[in-house]
CSV table of C-alpha atoms (C1' of nucleotides) in Angstrom, one decimal:
chain,number,residue,atom,x,y,z
A,1,MET,CA,-24.7,26.2,-42.1
A,2,THR,CA,-27.4,27.6,-44.2
A,3,PRO,CA,-29.4,24.8,-45.7
A,4,LEU,CA,-29.0,24.7,-49.7
A,5,ASP,CA,-32.3,25.6,-51.5
A,6,ALA,CA,-33.4,24.2,-55.0
A,7,LEU,CA,-31.6,27.4,-56.5
A,8,ASP,CA,-28.2,26.7,-54.9
A,9,LEU,CA,-28.4,23.1,-56.0
A,10,HIS,CA,-29.1,24.2,-59.6
A,11,LEU,CA,-26.4,27.0,-59.6
A,12,LEU,CA,-23.8,24.1,-58.2
A,13,GLU,CA,-25.0,21.8,-61.0
A,14,LEU,CA,-23.9,24.3,-63.5
A,15,ILE,CA,-20.6,25.8,-62.3
A,16,GLN,CA,-19.5,22.4,-61.4
A,17,ALA,CA,-20.0,21.4,-65.4
A,18,ASP,CA,-18.6,24.7,-66.4
A,19,SER,CA,-17.2,27.3,-63.9
A,20,ARG,CA,-16.6,29.9,-66.6
A,21,LEU,CA,-20.3,30.5,-67.3
A,22,SER,CA,-20.9,34.2,-66.2
A,23,GLN,CA,-23.1,35.2,-63.3
A,24,GLY,CA,-25.1,37.0,-65.8
A,25,GLU,CA,-25.5,33.7,-68.0
A,26,LEU,CA,-26.4,31.9,-64.7
A,27,GLY,CA,-28.9,34.3,-63.7
A,28,GLU,CA,-30.7,33.9,-66.6
A,29,ARG,CA,-30.8,30.2,-66.6
A,30,ILE,CA,-32.1,29.9,-63.0
A,31,HIS,CA,-34.2,33.2,-63.4
A,32,LEU,CA,-32.3,35.3,-60.7
A,33,SER,CA,-30.7,38.6,-61.1
A,34,THR,CA,-26.9,39.0,-61.6
A,35,ALA,CA,-26.4,40.3,-58.0
A,36,ALA,CA,-28.5,37.4,-56.5
A,37,VAL,CA,-26.3,34.8,-58.1
A,38,ASN,CA,-23.2,37.0,-57.1
A,39,ARG,CA,-24.4,36.7,-53.3
A,40,ARG,CA,-25.3,33.0,-53.6
A,41,LEU,CA,-21.8,32.1,-55.0
A,42,LYS,CA,-20.0,34.0,-52.6
A,43,ARG,CA,-21.7,32.3,-49.6
A,44,LEU,CA,-21.3,28.8,-51.2
A,45,ARG,CA,-17.6,29.6,-51.6
A,46,ASP,CA,-17.4,30.9,-47.8
A,47,GLU,CA,-19.3,28.1,-46.8
A,48,GLY,CA,-16.8,25.7,-48.5
A,49,VAL,CA,-19.5,23.9,-50.6
A,50,ILE,CA,-17.6,25.3,-53.4
A,51,GLN,CA,-14.0,24.2,-52.7
A,52,ARG,CA,-12.1,25.6,-55.4
A,53,HIS,CA,-12.2,26.4,-59.2
A,54,GLY,CA,-9.8,24.8,-61.1
A,55,ALA,CA,-8.8,23.8,-64.7
A,56,VAL,CA,-8.8,20.2,-65.6
A,57,LEU,CA,-5.9,19.4,-67.7
A,58,SER,CA,-5.3,16.4,-70.3
A,59,PRO,CA,-2.4,14.1,-68.6
A,60,ALA,CA,-1.6,13.0,-72.0
A,61,ALA,CA,-1.1,16.4,-73.3
A,62,LEU,CA,1.4,17.1,-70.4
A,63,GLY,CA,3.4,13.8,-71.0
A,64,HIS,CA,1.6,11.7,-68.4
A,65,PRO,CA,-0.3,9.3,-70.3
A,66,LEU,CA,-0.3,6.2,-68.0
A,67,THR,CA,-2.9,6.2,-65.2
A,68,ILE,CA,-2.1,3.4,-62.5
A,69,VAL,CA,-4.0,2.0,-59.8
A,70,VAL,CA,-2.2,0.9,-56.7
A,71,GLU,CA,-3.3,-1.1,-53.6
A,72,VAL,CA,-1.1,-1.0,-51.0
A,73,GLU,CA,-0.8,-2.9,-47.5
A,74,ALA,CA,0.9,-1.4,-44.6
A,75,GLU,CA,3.3,-3.2,-42.1
A,76,SER,CA,2.1,-1.4,-39.2
A,77,GLU,CA,-1.3,0.3,-38.6
A,78,GLN,CA,0.3,2.6,-35.9
A,79,ILE,CA,-1.2,6.1,-36.4
A,80,GLU,CA,2.2,7.7,-36.5
A,81,ARG,CA,3.6,5.5,-39.2
A,82,LEU,CA,0.3,5.6,-41.2
A,83,ASP,CA,0.4,9.4,-41.1
A,84,ALA,CA,3.8,9.4,-42.4
A,85,MET,CA,2.8,7.2,-45.3
A,86,LYS,CA,-0.2,9.5,-45.9
A,87,GLN,CA,2.0,12.5,-46.0
A,88,SER,CA,4.6,10.9,-48.5
A,89,PHE,CA,1.5,10.2,-50.7
A,90,ARG,CA,0.2,13.7,-50.4
A,91,ASP,CA,3.5,15.2,-51.4
A,92,CYS,CA,4.0,13.1,-54.4
A,93,PRO,CA,2.7,15.1,-57.5
A,94,GLN,CA,2.6,11.6,-59.3
A,95,VAL,CA,0.1,10.4,-56.7
A,96,GLN,CA,-3.3,11.9,-57.9
A,97,GLN,CA,-5.7,10.3,-55.2
A,98,CYS,CA,-5.1,8.5,-52.3
A,99,TYR,CA,-7.8,6.7,-50.2
A,100,TYR,CA,-7.2,5.1,-46.7
A,101,VAL,CA,-9.7,2.4,-46.9
A,102,THR,CA,-10.8,-0.8,-44.7
A,103,GLY,CA,-10.8,-4.3,-45.8
A,104,GLU,CA,-8.2,-6.4,-48.0
A,105,TRP,CA,-5.7,-3.4,-48.6
A,106,ASP,CA,-5.1,-0.2,-46.5
A,107,PHE,CA,-4.6,2.4,-49.3
A,108,ILE,CA,-5.6,2.8,-52.8
A,109,LEU,CA,-3.6,5.2,-54.9
A,110,VAL,CA,-4.4,6.6,-58.4
A,111,CYS,CA,-1.0,7.6,-60.0
A,112,VAL,CA,-0.5,9.5,-63.4
A,113,VAL,CA,3.1,8.8,-65.0
A,114,ARG,CA,5.0,9.2,-68.0
A,115,ASP,CA,5.9,5.6,-68.4
A,116,MET,CA,6.3,2.5,-66.6
A,117,ALA,CA,10.1,3.4,-66.1
A,118,GLN,CA,8.9,6.4,-64.3
A,119,TYR,CA,6.5,4.3,-62.3
A,120,THR,CA,9.0,1.8,-61.2
A,121,ALA,CA,11.0,4.9,-59.9
A,122,LEU,CA,8.0,6.0,-58.2
A,123,THR,CA,7.6,2.4,-56.4
A,124,ARG,CA,11.1,2.6,-55.4
A,125,GLN,CA,10.5,6.1,-53.7
A,126,LEU,CA,7.1,5.4,-52.3
A,127,PHE,CA,7.1,1.8,-51.3
A,128,PHE,CA,10.5,0.2,-50.9
A,129,GLN,CA,12.0,3.5,-49.1
A,130,SER,CA,9.0,3.7,-46.8
A,131,ASN,CA,9.7,0.9,-44.0
A,132,ASN,CA,6.1,0.5,-43.6
A,133,VAL,CA,4.8,-1.0,-46.7
A,134,LYS,CA,4.1,-4.8,-46.6
A,135,ARG,CA,3.0,-5.7,-50.0
A,136,PHE,CA,1.5,-3.9,-53.3
A,137,ARG,CA,-0.3,-4.6,-56.2
A,138,THR,CA,-0.2,-2.8,-59.3
A,139,LEU,CA,-3.2,-2.3,-61.8
A,140,VAL,CA,-2.4,-0.7,-65.0
A,141,THR,CA,-5.3,1.5,-66.5
A,142,MET,CA,-6.1,0.5,-70.3
A,143,ASP,CA,-9.1,2.7,-70.4
A,144,PRO,CA,-9.7,5.6,-68.0
A,145,VAL,CA,-13.3,5.1,-68.5
A,146,LYS,CA,-14.7,7.9,-66.4
A,147,VAL,CA,-12.6,10.3,-64.5
A,148,SER,CA,-14.2,13.3,-62.8
A,149,LEU,CA,-14.6,14.6,-59.2
A,150,ASP,CA,-18.1,15.5,-59.8
A,151,VAL,CA,-20.6,15.1,-56.9
A,152,PRO,CA,-24.2,14.1,-57.6
A,153,VAL,CA,-26.4,17.3,-57.0
A,154,SER,CA,-30.0,16.2,-57.6
A,155,ALA,CA,-31.9,14.7,-54.8
A,156,GLY,CA,-31.1,11.0,-55.7
A,157,PRO,CA,-33.4,7.9,-54.9
B,1,MET,CA,0.1,20.3,-81.9
B,2,THR,CA,2.2,23.0,-80.7
B,3,PRO,CA,4.7,21.8,-78.1
B,4,LEU,CA,4.5,23.4,-74.8
B,5,ASP,CA,7.1,25.9,-73.7
B,6,ALA,CA,8.0,26.8,-70.3
B,7,LEU,CA,5.4,29.8,-70.2
B,8,ASP,CA,2.6,27.6,-71.1
B,9,LEU,CA,3.7,24.9,-68.5
B,10,HIS,CA,3.8,27.8,-65.9
B,11,LEU,CA,0.4,29.3,-66.9
B,12,LEU,CA,-0.9,25.7,-66.7
B,13,GLU,CA,0.5,25.1,-63.3
B,14,LEU,CA,-1.3,28.3,-62.2
B,15,ILE,CA,-4.7,27.8,-63.7
B,16,GLN,CA,-4.8,24.1,-62.5
B,17,ALA,CA,-4.5,25.2,-58.9
B,18,ASP,CA,-7.2,28.4,-59.3
B,19,SER,CA,-8.9,29.0,-62.5
B,20,ARG,CA,-10.4,32.1,-60.9
B,21,LEU,CA,-6.8,34.1,-61.4
B,22,SER,CA,-7.5,36.8,-63.9
B,23,GLN,CA,-5.4,37.0,-67.2
B,24,GLY,CA,-4.0,40.3,-65.8
B,25,GLU,CA,-2.8,38.5,-62.8
B,26,LEU,CA,-1.4,35.5,-64.6
B,27,GLY,CA,0.3,37.9,-67.0
B,28,GLU,CA,2.3,39.6,-63.8
B,29,ARG,CA,3.2,36.3,-62.3
B,30,ILE,CA,4.6,35.0,-65.6
B,31,HIS,CA,6.0,38.2,-67.0
B,32,LEU,CA,3.8,38.4,-69.9
B,33,SER,CA,1.2,40.9,-71.4
B,34,THR,CA,-2.7,40.2,-70.5
B,35,ALA,CA,-3.3,39.8,-74.3
B,36,ALA,CA,-0.5,37.2,-74.7
B,37,VAL,CA,-2.0,35.2,-71.7
B,38,ASN,CA,-5.3,35.6,-73.5
B,39,ARG,CA,-4.1,34.1,-76.5
B,40,ARG,CA,-2.2,31.3,-75.0
B,41,LEU,CA,-5.1,30.3,-72.8
B,42,LYS,CA,-7.1,30.0,-75.8
B,43,ARG,CA,-4.7,28.0,-77.8
B,44,LEU,CA,-4.4,25.6,-75.0
B,45,ARG,CA,-8.1,25.4,-74.5
B,46,ASP,CA,-8.6,24.8,-78.2
B,47,GLU,CA,-5.9,22.1,-78.2
B,48,GLY,CA,-7.7,20.1,-75.7
B,49,VAL,CA,-4.6,20.6,-73.1
B,50,ILE,CA,-7.1,22.4,-70.8
B,51,GLN,CA,-10.1,19.9,-71.0
B,52,ARG,CA,-12.6,22.2,-69.1
B,53,HIS,CA,-13.0,24.6,-66.0
B,54,GLY,CA,-15.0,23.5,-63.1
B,55,ALA,CA,-15.8,23.9,-59.4
B,56,VAL,CA,-15.0,21.2,-57.0
B,57,LEU,CA,-17.6,20.8,-54.9
B,58,SER,CA,-17.6,19.4,-51.3
B,59,PRO,CA,-19.3,15.7,-51.3
B,60,ALA,CA,-20.2,16.2,-47.7
B,61,ALA,CA,-21.7,19.4,-48.1
B,62,LEU,CA,-23.9,18.0,-50.7
B,63,GLY,CA,-24.9,14.8,-48.8
B,64,HIS,CA,-22.7,12.6,-50.1
B,65,PRO,CA,-20.1,11.9,-47.4
B,66,LEU,CA,-19.1,8.4,-47.9
B,67,THR,CA,-16.3,7.6,-50.6
B,68,ILE,CA,-16.2,3.9,-51.7
B,69,VAL,CA,-13.7,2.1,-53.7
B,70,VAL,CA,-14.9,-1.0,-55.7
B,71,GLU,CA,-13.2,-3.7,-57.5
B,72,VAL,CA,-15.1,-5.4,-60.1
B,73,GLU,CA,-14.5,-8.7,-62.0
B,74,ALA,CA,-16.4,-9.0,-65.4
B,75,GLU,CA,-17.9,-12.6,-66.3
B,76,SER,CA,-17.2,-12.1,-69.9
B,77,GLU,CA,-14.5,-9.8,-71.6
B,78,GLN,CA,-16.2,-9.8,-75.0
B,79,ILE,CA,-16.0,-6.2,-75.9
B,80,GLU,CA,-19.8,-5.8,-76.2
B,81,ARG,CA,-20.6,-6.6,-73.0
B,82,LEU,CA,-17.6,-4.7,-71.5
B,83,ASP,CA,-18.9,-1.6,-73.4
B,84,ALA,CA,-22.1,-2.1,-71.9
B,85,MET,CA,-20.7,-2.2,-68.4
B,86,LYS,CA,-18.6,0.9,-69.1
B,87,GLN,CA,-21.7,2.8,-70.2
B,88,SER,CA,-23.7,1.8,-67.2
B,89,PHE,CA,-20.7,3.5,-65.1
B,90,ARG,CA,-20.3,6.3,-66.8
B,91,ASP,CA,-24.2,7.0,-66.9
B,92,CYS,CA,-24.4,6.6,-63.0
B,93,PRO,CA,-23.8,9.9,-61.0
B,94,GLN,CA,-22.8,8.2,-58.0
B,95,VAL,CA,-19.7,6.9,-60.0
B,96,GLN,CA,-17.2,9.5,-60.0
B,97,GLN,CA,-14.4,7.6,-61.5
B,98,CYS,CA,-14.1,4.3,-63.5
B,99,TYR,CA,-10.9,2.3,-64.8
B,100,TYR,CA,-10.6,-0.4,-66.7
B,101,VAL,CA,-7.7,-2.2,-65.8
B,102,THR,CA,-5.1,-5.1,-66.1
B,103,GLY,CA,-4.7,-7.8,-63.4
B,104,GLU,CA,-6.8,-9.6,-60.8
B,105,TRP,CA,-9.8,-7.0,-61.4
B,106,ASP,CA,-11.4,-5.7,-64.5
B,107,PHE,CA,-12.7,-2.3,-63.3
B,108,ILE,CA,-11.8,-0.2,-60.3
B,109,LEU,CA,-14.7,2.3,-59.2
B,110,VAL,CA,-14.7,5.1,-57.2
B,111,CYS,CA,-18.4,6.2,-55.8
B,112,VAL,CA,-19.7,8.9,-53.9
B,113,VAL,CA,-22.7,8.2,-51.7
B,114,ARG,CA,-25.1,9.4,-49.1
B,115,ASP,CA,-24.7,6.2,-46.8
B,116,MET,CA,-24.5,2.6,-46.9
B,117,ALA,CA,-28.2,2.2,-48.0
B,118,GLN,CA,-27.6,3.9,-51.0
B,119,TYR,CA,-24.7,2.1,-51.6
B,120,THR,CA,-26.5,-1.2,-51.4
B,121,ALA,CA,-29.0,0.1,-53.8
B,122,LEU,CA,-26.2,1.0,-56.3
B,123,THR,CA,-24.6,-2.4,-56.0
B,124,ARG,CA,-28.3,-3.8,-56.9
B,125,GLN,CA,-28.4,-1.5,-59.8
B,126,LEU,CA,-24.7,-1.9,-61.3
B,127,PHE,CA,-23.5,-5.3,-60.5
B,128,PHE,CA,-26.5,-7.7,-59.7
B,129,GLN,CA,-28.8,-6.4,-62.3
B,130,SER,CA,-26.0,-6.5,-64.9
B,131,ASN,CA,-25.3,-9.9,-66.4
B,132,ASN,CA,-21.7,-9.7,-66.5
B,133,VAL,CA,-20.3,-9.2,-63.1
B,134,LYS,CA,-18.6,-12.0,-61.9
B,135,ARG,CA,-17.7,-10.6,-58.3
B,136,PHE,CA,-16.8,-7.3,-56.8
B,137,ARG,CA,-15.1,-6.4,-53.5
B,138,THR,CA,-16.1,-3.1,-51.6
B,139,LEU,CA,-13.5,-0.9,-50.0
B,140,VAL,CA,-15.0,1.9,-47.5
B,141,THR,CA,-13.0,4.9,-47.4
B,142,MET,CA,-12.2,5.8,-43.9
B,143,ASP,CA,-9.8,8.9,-44.8
B,144,PRO,CA,-9.7,10.4,-48.4
B,145,VAL,CA,-6.2,11.4,-47.9
B,146,LYS,CA,-5.8,13.1,-51.4
B,147,VAL,CA,-8.3,13.7,-53.8
B,148,SER,CA,-7.7,15.8,-57.0
B,149,LEU,CA,-7.1,15.4,-60.8
B,150,ASP,CA,-4.0,17.7,-60.6
B,151,VAL,CA,-1.5,16.5,-63.2
B,152,PRO,CA,2.4,17.1,-62.6
B,153,VAL,CA,3.4,20.0,-64.7
B,154,SER,CA,7.0,20.6,-63.9
B,155,ALA,CA,9.4,18.5,-65.9
B,156,GLY,CA,9.8,15.4,-63.3
B,157,PRO,CA,12.6,13.1,-62.7
C,1,DT,C1',5.6,36.1,-82.2
C,2,DT,C1',4.7,40.4,-78.8
C,3,DT,C1',2.8,45.0,-76.8
C,4,DG,C1',-0.7,48.8,-76.1
C,5,DA,C1',-5.0,50.6,-76.1
C,6,DA,C1',-10.0,50.5,-77.2
C,7,DA,C1',-14.7,48.5,-76.9
C,8,DG,C1',-17.7,45.5,-74.8
C,9,DC,C1',-18.4,42.4,-70.6
C,10,DT,C1',-18.7,41.1,-66.1
C,11,DC,C1',-18.4,41.7,-61.0
C,12,DT,C1',-19.4,43.9,-56.8
C,13,DG,C1',-21.4,47.0,-53.6
C,14,DC,C1',-25.2,50.1,-52.5
C,15,DC,C1',-29.8,51.1,-51.9
C,16,DA,C1',-34.9,50.5,-52.4
C,17,DT,C1',-38.2,47.1,-52.1
D,1,DA,C1',-34.2,37.6,-48.6
D,2,DT,C1',-34.5,40.1,-54.2
D,3,DG,C1',-33.4,43.6,-58.4
D,4,DG,C1',-31.5,47.6,-60.5
D,5,DC,C1',-27.9,50.6,-61.2
D,6,DA,C1',-23.2,52.4,-61.4
D,7,DG,C1',-18.0,52.3,-61.0
D,8,DA,C1',-14.1,49.3,-61.1
D,9,DG,C1',-12.1,45.8,-63.0
D,10,DC,C1',-11.4,42.0,-66.7
D,11,DT,C1',-11.5,40.0,-71.4
D,12,DT,C1',-11.0,40.3,-76.1
D,13,DT,C1',-9.8,42.1,-80.4
D,14,DC,C1',-7.2,44.7,-83.5
D,15,DA,C1',-3.3,47.5,-85.3
D,16,DA,C1',1.4,48.1,-85.4
D,17,DA,C1',5.9,46.5,-84.6
DNA sequence: TTTGAAAGCTCTGCCAT
DNA sequence: ATGGCAGAGCTTTCAAA
């Protein structure tokens, strides 16, 4: 994979914040021609640095105002059973994010739901119906202080 | 705010998955003219249902291959001190997400970092340097099973 | 509300540098 | 690698229904 130069990083920073900027506009900002921007973006997409272009929707506007973080401990850590759990989390639209982690718990989930009733139904489906959840703990979000998937682009300390 | 009809929801579902679909293409898929699609998208943006259009970048490709979940307990729950904490989390590029939650812990953070050394530096900056962190617990991600901000669009159970 | 068309932009490939 | 250009395609607005 081609290493990223300063212009690539600048480009990524801009389209991460707003993917609707036209290639002409991007070119102006980083002092490159439209064609050059076009080529770089294509390369970055082909190499997988840019994974996808998506619209970020308001959960509240779509009737899912509640964000809930769930800590989950698995019964058995057999790969097969863990994979089945992972798949059930991936398949559930209400599960926005799932991380398999070290430490006290095995999984951390972030869920978006309509109300507590829907969350209760979700726990039935995901945890009680599974035969591999030892225990889970629910953390209800009072304030989604920061929600993004943005990656630091500048060099960093 | 105008209530969302079935066509709006279909549109949102499509551009949430891929915001690069052209308005003509979207129109074909939901059987509407380009102009009608254009107007609905504008309305959805103006109303804040569509919050932003962004590119999702690969953390690994940008040199941030480690995702770390952190549970944080605050010393004092004075609004002023909590707000200061929230702001420090918002301002930190390595903190992708922060939720202020009920229960055992006060904050859940999701961080993306280059390596453990950078994470250590981050904890210094965010936790030790703060005068309001009682304790925190680190959960290192072994597998980012599902990472998205997608919101369920269909009606749901 | 909708469609259809017109004007203006944007993307993309080609060629010269 | 880059910039300039041209044709195709896309977005946006407007009149009409």
